[in-house]
Amino acid sequence: MGFSTDCIHAGQEPDPTTGAIITPIYQTSTYVQEGIGSHKGYEYARTQNPTRRALERNLAALEGGSDAYCYASGMAATNAVLSLVKAGQRVVVSDNVYGGTHRLFTKILTQYGLEFAFIDASDAAALERQAGDFQLLWIETPTNPLMKVCDIAALAEVAHGRGSLLVVDNTFMSPYFQRPLSLGADIVVHSTTKFLNGHSDSIGGVAVVKAQAHAEWLQFVQNAAGAILSPFDAWLVLRGTKTLALRMPRHEANGRLVATFLRQHAKVRRTHWPGFPDHPGHEVQKRQATGFGALISFDLGGRDAADRLLRSVRLCSLGESLGGVETLISHPASMTHAGYTQAERDALGIVDGLVRISVGCEDADDIVADLKQALDRV
Ligand SMILES: Cc1ncc(COP(=O)(O)O)c(C=O)c1O
């Protein structure tokens, strides 16, 4: 089936009890069994839930995986995937990942003997030279918040050459624009909180896998560690993915107009968006994805200027998160990337004047007019 058809139908059958076309919210903690070891395939709702399972099948189809497992948040999904790595093993991470991912890796998982090396993954050959031995390579592309593009196929080759897995956090692109498993990645992770749900009303995460061994382990972790997605949140995300193929082109068309406006504005020093032909990752992005997305970051030259802009916007809402139909605007240095030290942010170029915008689905003219009036106050 085509992508839009899968968005709407994959993983979902009319409800066997009533024929309801929409998968019900199975809000139950347990299931009545007929006798010892005799039941309908459902024993306890941490282990199995039909609403969650429908979403998992849906997301597996959209990413082209063999299966998928949903967790209580993107961070819980990330944590579950990292349990594939054992004490003493090394993980290489693209250097400007979401701050929460950096925090989980450096502040918690290092306590269990995992080693992390943060390396610029936008140059696969340089990463190969610098990385040493590792068991898992974790990337985001485009990166958060500087929108550097990493070549998924080249990095899959590097990872597999070391006997390592490649995991791609595909939250920024969604499977509408980019399907990392088809480019050689082993596992795809999403914060479903973002474009997949799309309506800023649920927190969740998913890991989509190819290999049976990974499916078995991630299902085991779901049950054993218990950070599962609730049935209501699963239902919200299922509802969200039905319109993914309608929302993403609108996000991107608006993103292009906003990026173009920002780039020519006298008060904006630099605009990061991979859709510009002179963006260093533009050609790779064109090759590995079908679009450039709606995440843009731009430098206003200092924290005061960023603060004045963020206090002046009216339609664009100042808030953490991205990927909703509403335009959200944020300050990475003090919000999403506050977990990095100042020195780490300086080294990466996450300067105090940097603002990130997740362009929504409103009328583009209204978003641009709002940014224009706010920039007048900077
Ligand atoms: C790229 C990316 N990955 C993962 C996460 C974590 O997801 P969650 O907030 O659902 O735990 C985020 C959150 O902002 C993110 O932007």
PDB file of N, CA, C and O in Angstrom, residues 91-120:
ATOM      1  N   VAL A  91      29.624   3.635  23.011  1.00  0.00           N
ATOM      2  CA  VAL A  91      28.584   4.174  22.134  1.00  0.00           C
ATOM      3  C   VAL A  91      29.127   5.468  21.535  1.00  0.00           C
ATOM      4  O   VAL A  91      29.616   6.328  22.269  1.00  0.00           O
ATOM      5  N   VAL A  92      29.036   5.595  20.226  1.00  0.00           N
ATOM      6  CA  VAL A  92      29.402   6.849  19.561  1.00  0.00           C
ATOM      7  C   VAL A  92      28.108   7.587  19.231  1.00  0.00           C
ATOM      8  O   VAL A  92      27.135   6.984  18.754  1.00  0.00           O
ATOM      9  N   VAL A  93      28.104   8.891  19.515  1.00  0.00           N
ATOM     10  CA  VAL A  93      26.875   9.678  19.411  1.00  0.00           C
ATOM     11  C   VAL A  93      27.159  10.920  18.563  1.00  0.00           C
ATOM     12  O   VAL A  93      28.199  11.568  18.747  1.00  0.00           O
ATOM     13  N   SER A  94      26.245  11.254  17.673  1.00  0.00           N
ATOM     14  CA  SER A  94      26.432  12.499  16.906  1.00  0.00           C
ATOM     15  C   SER A  94      26.379  13.670  17.874  1.00  0.00           C
ATOM     16  O   SER A  94      25.606  13.660  18.835  1.00  0.00           O
ATOM     17  N   ASP A  95      27.205  14.685  17.627  1.00  0.00           N
ATOM     18  CA  ASP A  95      27.543  15.584  18.739  1.00  0.00           C
ATOM     19  C   ASP A  95      26.494  16.617  19.121  1.00  0.00           C
ATOM     20  O   ASP A  95      26.522  17.108  20.227  1.00  0.00           O
ATOM     21  N   ASN A  96      25.562  17.004  18.223  1.00  0.00           N
ATOM     22  CA  ASN A  96      24.524  17.878  18.777  1.00  0.00           C
ATOM     23  C   ASN A  96      23.161  17.199  18.747  1.00  0.00           C
ATOM     24  O   ASN A  96      22.282  17.520  17.966  1.00  0.00           O
ATOM     25  N   VAL A  97      23.021  16.233  19.643  1.00  0.00           N
ATOM     26  CA  VAL A  97      21.742  15.534  19.810  1.00  0.00           C
ATOM     27  C   VAL A  97      20.864  16.308  20.795  1.00  0.00           C
ATOM     28  O   VAL A  97      21.342  17.203  21.503  1.00  0.00           O
ATOM     29  N   TYR A  98      19.606  15.919  20.848  1.00  0.00           N
ATOM     30  CA  TYR A  98      18.672  16.489  21.819  1.00  0.00           C
ATOM     31  C   TYR A  98      19.319  16.465  23.222  1.00  0.00           C
ATOM     32  O   TYR A  98      19.912  15.456  23.613  1.00  0.00           O
ATOM     33  N   GLY A  99      19.174  17.570  23.949  1.00  0.00           N
ATOM     34  CA  GLY A  99      19.822  17.680  25.252  1.00  0.00           C
ATOM     35  C   GLY A  99      19.435  16.580  26.225  1.00  0.00           C
ATOM     36  O   GLY A  99      20.251  16.142  27.045  1.00  0.00           O
ATOM     37  N   GLY A 100      18.213  16.103  26.156  1.00  0.00           N
ATOM     38  CA  GLY A 100      17.760  15.036  27.056  1.00  0.00           C
ATOM     39  C   GLY A 100      18.474  13.716  26.759  1.00  0.00           C
ATOM     40  O   GLY A 100      18.740  12.917  27.667  1.00  0.00           O
ATOM     41  N   THR A 101      18.783  13.497  25.481  1.00  0.00           N
ATOM     42  CA  THR A 101      19.523  12.286  25.091  1.00  0.00           C
ATOM     43  C   THR A 101      20.944  12.374  25.657  1.00  0.00           C
ATOM     44  O   THR A 101      21.453  11.413  26.254  1.00  0.00           O
ATOM     45  N   HIS A 102      21.556  13.539  25.494  1.00  0.00           N
ATOM     46  CA  HIS A 102      22.898  13.781  26.033  1.00  0.00           C
ATOM     47  C   HIS A 102      22.888  13.586  27.554  1.00  0.00           C
ATOM     48  O   HIS A 102      23.778  12.947  28.128  1.00  0.00           O
ATOM     49  N   ARG A 103      21.848  14.091  28.221  1.00  0.00           N
ATOM     50  CA  ARG A 103      21.756  13.999  29.690  1.00  0.00           C
ATOM     51  C   ARG A 103      21.605  12.536  30.133  1.00  0.00           C
ATOM     52  O   ARG A 103      22.279  12.084  31.058  1.00  0.00           O
ATOM     53  N   LEU A 104      20.729  11.791  29.457  1.00  0.00           N
ATOM     54  CA  LEU A 104      20.543  10.370  29.806  1.00  0.00           C
ATOM     55  C   LEU A 104      21.872   9.622  29.656  1.00  0.00           C
ATOM     56  O   LEU A 104      22.256   8.830  30.528  1.00  0.00           O
ATOM     57  N   PHE A 105      22.558   9.871  28.531  1.00  0.00           N
ATOM     58  CA  PHE A 105      23.793   9.135  28.261  1.00  0.00           C
ATOM     59  C   PHE A 105      24.884   9.506  29.277  1.00  0.00           C
ATOM     60  O   PHE A 105      25.550   8.630  29.824  1.00  0.00           O
ATOM     61  N   THR A 106      25.065  10.826  29.506  1.00  0.00           N
ATOM     62  CA  THR A 106      26.230  11.248  30.305  1.00  0.00           C
ATOM     63  C   THR A 106      25.973  11.194  31.806  1.00  0.00           C
ATOM     64  O   THR A 106      26.899  10.995  32.585  1.00  0.00           O
ATOM     65  N   LYS A 107      24.717  11.395  32.216  1.00  0.00           N
ATOM     66  CA  LYS A 107      24.454  11.503  33.659  1.00  0.00           C
ATOM     67  C   LYS A 107      23.942  10.199  34.271  1.00  0.00           C
ATOM     68  O   LYS A 107      24.063   9.981  35.469  1.00  0.00           O
ATOM     69  N   ILE A 108      23.303   9.349  33.478  1.00  0.00           N
ATOM     70  CA  ILE A 108      22.729   8.122  34.051  1.00  0.00           C
ATOM     71  C   ILE A 108      23.451   6.877  33.531  1.00  0.00           C
ATOM     72  O   ILE A 108      23.967   6.088  34.311  1.00  0.00           O
ATOM     73  N   LEU A 109      23.518   6.725  32.213  1.00  0.00           N
ATOM     74  CA  LEU A 109      24.007   5.446  31.690  1.00  0.00           C
ATOM     75  C   LEU A 109      25.507   5.248  31.911  1.00  0.00           C
ATOM     76  O   LEU A 109      25.974   4.108  31.969  1.00  0.00           O
ATOM     77  N   THR A 110      26.251   6.348  32.089  1.00  0.00           N
ATOM     78  CA  THR A 110      27.677   6.198  32.414  1.00  0.00           C
ATOM     79  C   THR A 110      27.836   5.521  33.791  1.00  0.00           C
ATOM     80  O   THR A 110      28.849   4.874  34.050  1.00  0.00           O
ATOM     81  N   GLN A 111      26.819   5.650  34.642  1.00  0.00           N
ATOM     82  CA  GLN A 111      26.895   5.005  35.969  1.00  0.00           C
ATOM     83  C   GLN A 111      26.880   3.480  35.876  1.00  0.00           C
ATOM     84  O   GLN A 111      27.186   2.789  36.824  1.00  0.00           O
ATOM     85  N   TYR A 112      26.400   2.969  34.708  1.00  0.00           N
ATOM     86  CA  TYR A 112      26.312   1.520  34.527  1.00  0.00           C
ATOM     87  C   TYR A 112      27.438   0.990  33.639  1.00  0.00           C
ATOM     88  O   TYR A 112      27.329  -0.093  33.064  1.00  0.00           O
ATOM     89  N   GLY A 113      28.508   1.804  33.501  1.00  0.00           N
ATOM     90  CA  GLY A 113      29.702   1.300  32.802  1.00  0.00           C
ATOM     91  C   GLY A 113      29.647   1.436  31.292  1.00  0.00           C
ATOM     92  O   GLY A 113      30.473   0.862  30.588  1.00  0.00           O
ATOM     93  N   LEU A 114      28.680   2.182  30.759  1.00  0.00           N
ATOM     94  CA  LEU A 114      28.681   2.446  29.315  1.00  0.00           C
ATOM     95  C   LEU A 114      29.563   3.660  29.063  1.00  0.00           C
ATOM     96  O   LEU A 114      29.582   4.591  29.866  1.00  0.00           O
ATOM     97  N   GLU A 115      30.243   3.633  27.936  1.00  0.00           N
ATOM     98  CA  GLU A 115      31.128   4.758  27.591  1.00  0.00           C
ATOM     99  C   GLU A 115      30.562   5.468  26.378  1.00  0.00           C
ATOM    100  O   GLU A 115      30.119   4.802  25.425  1.00  0.00           O
ATOM    101  N   PHE A 116      30.575   6.799  26.397  1.00  0.00           N
ATOM    102  CA  PHE A 116      30.019   7.568  25.280  1.00  0.00           C
ATOM    103  C   PHE A 116      31.081   8.493  24.700  1.00  0.00           C
ATOM    104  O   PHE A 116      31.807   9.147  25.448  1.00  0.00           O
ATOM    105  N   ALA A 117      31.128   8.560  23.360  1.00  0.00           N
ATOM    106  CA  ALA A 117      31.999   9.530  22.687  1.00  0.00           C
ATOM    107  C   ALA A 117      31.113  10.348  21.756  1.00  0.00           C
ATOM    108  O   ALA A 117      30.380   9.780  20.935  1.00  0.00           O
ATOM    109  N   PHE A 118      31.133  11.673  21.918  1.00  0.00           N
ATOM    110  CA  PHE A 118      30.310  12.549  21.082  1.00  0.00           C
ATOM    111  C   PHE A 118      31.190  13.089  19.950  1.00  0.00           C
ATOM    112  O   PHE A 118      32.206  13.745  20.196  1.00  0.00           O
ATOM    113  N   ILE A 119      30.788  12.768  18.727  1.00  0.00           N
ATOM    114  CA  ILE A 119      31.616  13.093  17.559  1.00  0.00           C
ATOM    115  C   ILE A 119      30.717  13.701  16.472  1.00  0.00           C
ATOM    116  O   ILE A 119      29.564  13.286  16.315  1.00  0.00           O
ATOM    117  N   ASP A 120      31.270  14.651  15.735  1.00  0.00           N
ATOM    118  CA  ASP A 120      30.528  15.243  14.613  1.00  0.00           C
ATOM    119  C   ASP A 120      30.270  14.145  13.576  1.00  0.00           C
ATOM    120  O   ASP A 120      31.209  13.632  12.974  1.00  0.00           O
TER     121      ASP A 120
END
